[in-house]
């Protein structure tokens, strides 16, 4: 066979191989975030299913805004139910430390637990008034001293170890909860951003990527909160808490516990 014929056969073989390769190797595509299905999708969430972005955020705001408001004093007893230790009905589980502490030790002294506003009160100036100041979806029992260390800081990674809350860290302008609470914190902050949009008596609460928000109605750091939500999916404790708030107290839900994929769908 001549050199010319050999050359043509090589070209033809290469072309055939290229075609076959294209037929046998499927296109690689990024996997979408797995969707969650809940018993509330056809009822409570029916107007939100299938939406994304601002449309989803708006629909969820409409869905979760109707709620029964409780007084700040009533929060004490509510937390004794919502945050009850599954292994000890006489105790509550404290945010940031995971400590199980007697329900009766609620107050303001060293060794007590008090009512932590995960969305800091000063970030929107809502104080303890019925509404954002008493919304159980972001109020958790926390050790008095640990709560004081957190103060009104934004959330971010890094810092020095927090005494009394192993795995938590803080610096001058941010607080990092222990790994088991990271997703809880993120979903509580993002719930507040959807529930309070400035169309009632309260400020429009929004997440941003800052750690110097102070008294403006923003909370950060959004990019880190998104990571935390993905890193620490809803636990059985968090899901039970959401259900108790819905059934017994406020009659509304935290949608990011039911549908954690909605964090990425909105932000």
Coordinates of C-alpha atoms in Angstrom, one line a residue:
X1 CA 0.0 0.0 0.0
X2 CA 1.3 3.4 -0.9
X3 CA 2.3 6.0 1.7
X4 CA -0.6 8.2 0.4
X5 CA -3.1 5.4 1.0
X6 CA -1.7 4.7 4.5
X7 CA -2.1 8.4 5.3
X8 CA -5.7 8.5 4.2
X9 CA -6.5 5.4 6.3
X10 CA -5.0 7.0 9.4
X11 CA -7.1 10.1 8.9
X12 CA -10.2 8.0 8.4
X13 CA -9.5 5.9 11.5
X14 CA -8.9 9.1 13.6
X15 CA -12.2 10.5 12.4
X16 CA -14.1 7.3 13.2
X17 CA -12.5 7.1 16.7
X18 CA -13.5 10.7 17.4
X19 CA -17.1 10.0 16.4
X20 CA -17.2 6.9 18.6
X21 CA -15.7 8.7 21.5
X22 CA -18.4 11.4 21.3
X23 CA -21.1 8.7 21.2
X24 CA -19.8 6.6 24.1
X25 CA -18.8 9.3 26.6
X26 CA -21.8 11.2 28.2
X27 CA -21.6 14.9 28.8
X28 CA -20.6 15.7 32.4
X29 CA -22.9 18.2 34.1
X30 CA -22.9 19.7 37.6
X31 CA -25.3 18.0 39.9
X32 CA -28.1 20.3 41.2
X33 CA -28.6 20.6 45.0
X34 CA -30.9 17.7 46.1
X35 CA -34.4 18.9 46.7
X36 CA -36.3 17.9 49.9
X37 CA -39.9 16.8 49.9
X38 CA -42.0 17.5 53.0
X39 CA -45.6 16.8 54.1
X40 CA -46.2 20.6 53.8
X41 CA -45.3 21.0 50.1
X42 CA -48.9 20.6 48.9
X43 CA -50.4 22.7 51.6
X44 CA -48.3 25.2 53.6
X45 CA -45.6 25.7 50.9
X46 CA -47.7 25.1 47.8
X47 CA -47.3 28.7 46.4
X48 CA -43.5 28.5 46.8
X49 CA -42.7 25.1 45.2
X50 CA -40.8 25.4 41.9
X51 CA -39.8 29.0 42.4
X52 CA -36.3 30.5 42.9
X53 CA -34.5 33.8 43.6
X54 CA -36.6 36.8 44.6
X55 CA -39.8 35.1 43.6
X56 CA -39.2 32.3 46.0
X57 CA -38.2 34.8 48.8
X58 CA -41.3 36.8 48.2
X59 CA -43.6 33.7 48.3
X60 CA -42.0 32.4 51.5
X61 CA -42.4 35.8 53.1
X62 CA -46.1 35.8 52.4
X63 CA -46.4 32.2 53.7
X64 CA -44.5 32.6 57.0
X65 CA -45.6 36.1 57.9
X66 CA -48.9 35.2 59.6
X67 CA -47.9 34.1 63.0
X68 CA -49.1 34.1 66.6
X69 CA -46.8 36.5 68.6
X70 CA -45.9 35.9 72.2
X71 CA -44.5 38.1 74.9
X72 CA -40.9 38.2 75.9
X73 CA -41.8 36.9 79.3
X74 CA -43.6 33.9 77.7
X75 CA -40.4 33.1 75.8
X76 CA -38.9 31.6 79.0
X77 CA -41.4 28.8 79.2
X78 CA -41.6 28.3 75.4
X79 CA -37.8 27.7 75.3
X80 CA -38.2 25.0 78.0
X81 CA -40.4 23.1 75.5
X82 CA -38.7 23.9 72.2
X83 CA -35.2 23.2 73.4
X84 CA -35.8 20.4 75.8
X85 CA -33.0 17.9 76.1
X86 CA -34.3 14.7 74.4
X87 CA -32.3 12.6 77.0
X88 CA -33.5 14.6 80.1
X89 CA -36.9 16.3 80.2
X90 CA -35.8 18.5 83.1
X91 CA -33.1 20.2 81.0
X92 CA -32.6 22.3 77.9
X93 CA -29.8 22.2 75.4
X94 CA -27.8 25.4 75.3
X95 CA -26.8 27.0 71.9
X96 CA -23.1 27.5 71.2
X97 CA -22.0 25.0 73.9
X98 CA -24.4 22.0 73.6
X99 CA -24.5 21.9 77.4
X100 CA -27.6 20.3 79.0
X101 CA -28.7 22.5 81.9
X102 CA -31.7 22.5 84.3
X103 CA -34.7 24.3 83.0
X104 CA -35.0 26.0 86.4
X105 CA -31.6 27.7 86.0
X106 CA -33.0 30.5 83.7
X107 CA -32.1 34.0 84.6
X108 CA -29.2 36.4 84.5
X109 CA -26.6 35.1 87.0
X110 CA -23.4 33.2 86.3
X111 CA -24.4 29.5 85.7
X112 CA -27.8 30.5 84.4
X113 CA -29.1 30.3 80.9
X114 CA -30.9 33.2 79.2
X115 CA -32.6 34.1 76.0
X116 CA -30.2 34.6 73.1
X117 CA -31.3 36.6 70.1
X118 CA -29.4 34.9 67.3
X119 CA -30.3 37.9 65.0
X120 CA -28.9 40.4 67.4
X121 CA -31.5 42.9 68.7
X122 CA -29.3 45.9 67.8
X123 CA -29.2 44.8 64.1
X124 CA -32.5 46.4 63.4
X125 CA -33.3 48.0 66.8
X126 CA -36.3 45.7 67.6
X127 CA -35.4 45.1 71.2
X128 CA -37.6 42.6 73.0
X129 CA -41.0 43.8 71.6
X130 CA -43.4 41.1 70.4
X131 CA -42.4 40.3 66.8
X132 CA -38.8 40.0 65.9
X133 CA -37.8 40.5 69.5
X134 CA -39.8 37.4 70.6
X135 CA -39.7 35.2 67.5
X136 CA -38.9 31.7 68.7
X137 CA -37.4 30.8 65.3
X138 CA -34.2 32.7 66.3
X139 CA -34.4 32.7 70.1
X140 CA -32.4 30.0 71.9
X141 CA -31.3 29.3 75.4
X142 CA -27.6 30.1 75.9
X143 CA -25.2 30.3 78.9
X144 CA -25.3 33.8 80.3
X145 CA -21.5 34.3 80.0
X146 CA -21.3 32.8 76.5
X147 CA -24.2 34.9 75.4
X148 CA -22.4 38.0 76.7
X149 CA -19.2 37.1 74.8
X150 CA -21.2 36.7 71.6
X151 CA -22.9 40.1 72.2
X152 CA -24.2 41.5 68.9
X153 CA -21.3 40.3 66.7
X154 CA -21.8 39.1 63.2
X155 CA -21.0 35.5 62.3
X156 CA -17.8 34.4 60.7
X157 CA -14.9 31.9 61.0
X158 CA -12.0 32.3 63.3
X159 CA -10.8 33.9 66.5
X160 CA -9.9 32.7 69.9
X161 CA -11.6 29.8 71.8
X162 CA -14.7 30.8 73.8
X163 CA -14.6 29.8 77.4
X164 CA -17.6 27.6 78.3
X165 CA -18.4 26.8 74.7
X166 CA -15.9 24.3 73.3
X167 CA -15.5 24.6 69.5
X168 CA -16.8 28.1 69.4
X169 CA -14.4 31.1 68.5
X170 CA -14.6 34.8 68.6
X171 CA -12.6 38.0 67.7
X172 CA -13.3 41.7 67.9
X173 CA -16.2 41.7 65.4
X174 CA -17.4 38.1 64.8
X175 CA -18.4 34.9 66.4
X176 CA -18.1 31.3 65.2
X177 CA -20.4 28.7 66.8
X178 CA -19.3 25.1 67.3
X179 CA -19.8 22.9 64.2
X180 CA -23.0 21.3 65.5
X181 CA -24.7 24.7 65.7
X182 CA -23.4 26.3 62.5
X183 CA -26.3 25.3 60.3
X184 CA -28.8 26.1 63.0
X185 CA -27.4 29.7 63.2
X186 CA -27.4 30.1 59.4
X187 CA -31.0 29.0 59.0
X188 CA -32.2 31.2 61.9
X189 CA -30.5 34.2 60.4
X190 CA -31.9 33.6 56.9
X191 CA -35.4 32.9 58.3
X192 CA -35.3 36.4 59.9
X193 CA -34.3 37.9 56.6
X194 CA -37.3 36.4 54.8
X195 CA -39.8 36.9 57.6
X196 CA -39.1 40.6 58.3
X197 CA -39.1 42.6 55.0
X198 CA -40.0 46.0 56.3
X199 CA -43.7 45.8 55.4
X200 CA -44.8 45.9 59.0
X201 CA -43.6 47.9 62.0
X202 CA -40.1 46.5 61.9
X203 CA -37.0 47.1 59.8
X204 CA -36.2 45.2 56.6
X205 CA -33.7 42.6 57.9
X206 CA -31.2 41.4 55.3
X207 CA -28.0 39.3 55.3
X208 CA -24.8 40.8 53.8
X209 CA -21.1 39.9 53.7
X210 CA -20.0 42.3 56.4
X211 CA -18.8 41.8 60.0
X212 CA -19.2 45.4 61.1
X213 CA -23.0 45.8 60.9
X214 CA -23.4 47.3 64.4
X215 CA -26.9 48.8 64.6
X216 CA -28.0 48.6 60.9
X217 CA -30.6 46.0 60.0
X218 CA -28.1 43.6 58.4
X219 CA -26.3 40.5 59.5
X220 CA -23.3 38.8 58.2
X221 CA -21.3 37.1 56.9
X222 CA -23.7 35.7 54.2
X223 CA -21.1 33.7 52.3
X224 CA -20.0 31.9 55.5
X225 CA -23.6 31.4 56.6
X226 CA -24.3 29.6 53.3
X227 CA -21.3 27.4 53.8
X228 CA -22.4 26.6 57.4
X229 CA -25.9 25.7 56.2
X230 CA -24.5 23.2 53.7
X231 CA -21.9 21.9 56.1
X232 CA -24.4 21.2 59.0
X233 CA -27.8 20.1 57.6
X234 CA -30.9 20.2 59.8
X235 CA -30.8 17.7 62.7
X236 CA -33.6 15.8 64.4
X237 CA -33.4 18.3 67.3
X238 CA -33.8 21.3 64.9
X239 CA -36.6 19.6 63.0
X240 CA -38.5 18.8 66.2
X241 CA -38.0 22.4 67.3
X242 CA -39.5 23.8 64.1
X243 CA -42.5 21.5 64.5
X244 CA -43.2 22.5 68.1
X245 CA -43.0 26.2 67.2
X246 CA -45.5 25.6 64.4
X247 CA -47.9 23.4 66.3
X248 CA -47.8 25.0 69.8
X249 CA -46.7 28.6 69.6
X250 CA -46.4 30.7 66.4
X251 CA -48.1 28.6 63.7
X252 CA -45.4 29.4 61.2
X253 CA -42.3 27.5 60.1
X254 CA -38.7 28.1 59.3
X255 CA -38.6 27.1 55.6
X256 CA -34.9 26.5 55.5
X257 CA -35.2 23.7 58.0
X258 CA -37.8 22.0 55.8
X259 CA -36.1 22.9 52.5
X260 CA -32.3 23.6 53.2
X261 CA -31.8 23.8 49.4
X262 CA -33.8 27.0 49.3
X263 CA -30.8 28.8 50.9
X264 CA -28.9 28.5 47.6
X265 CA -32.0 29.0 45.5
X266 CA -32.5 32.5 47.0
X267 CA -28.9 33.6 47.7

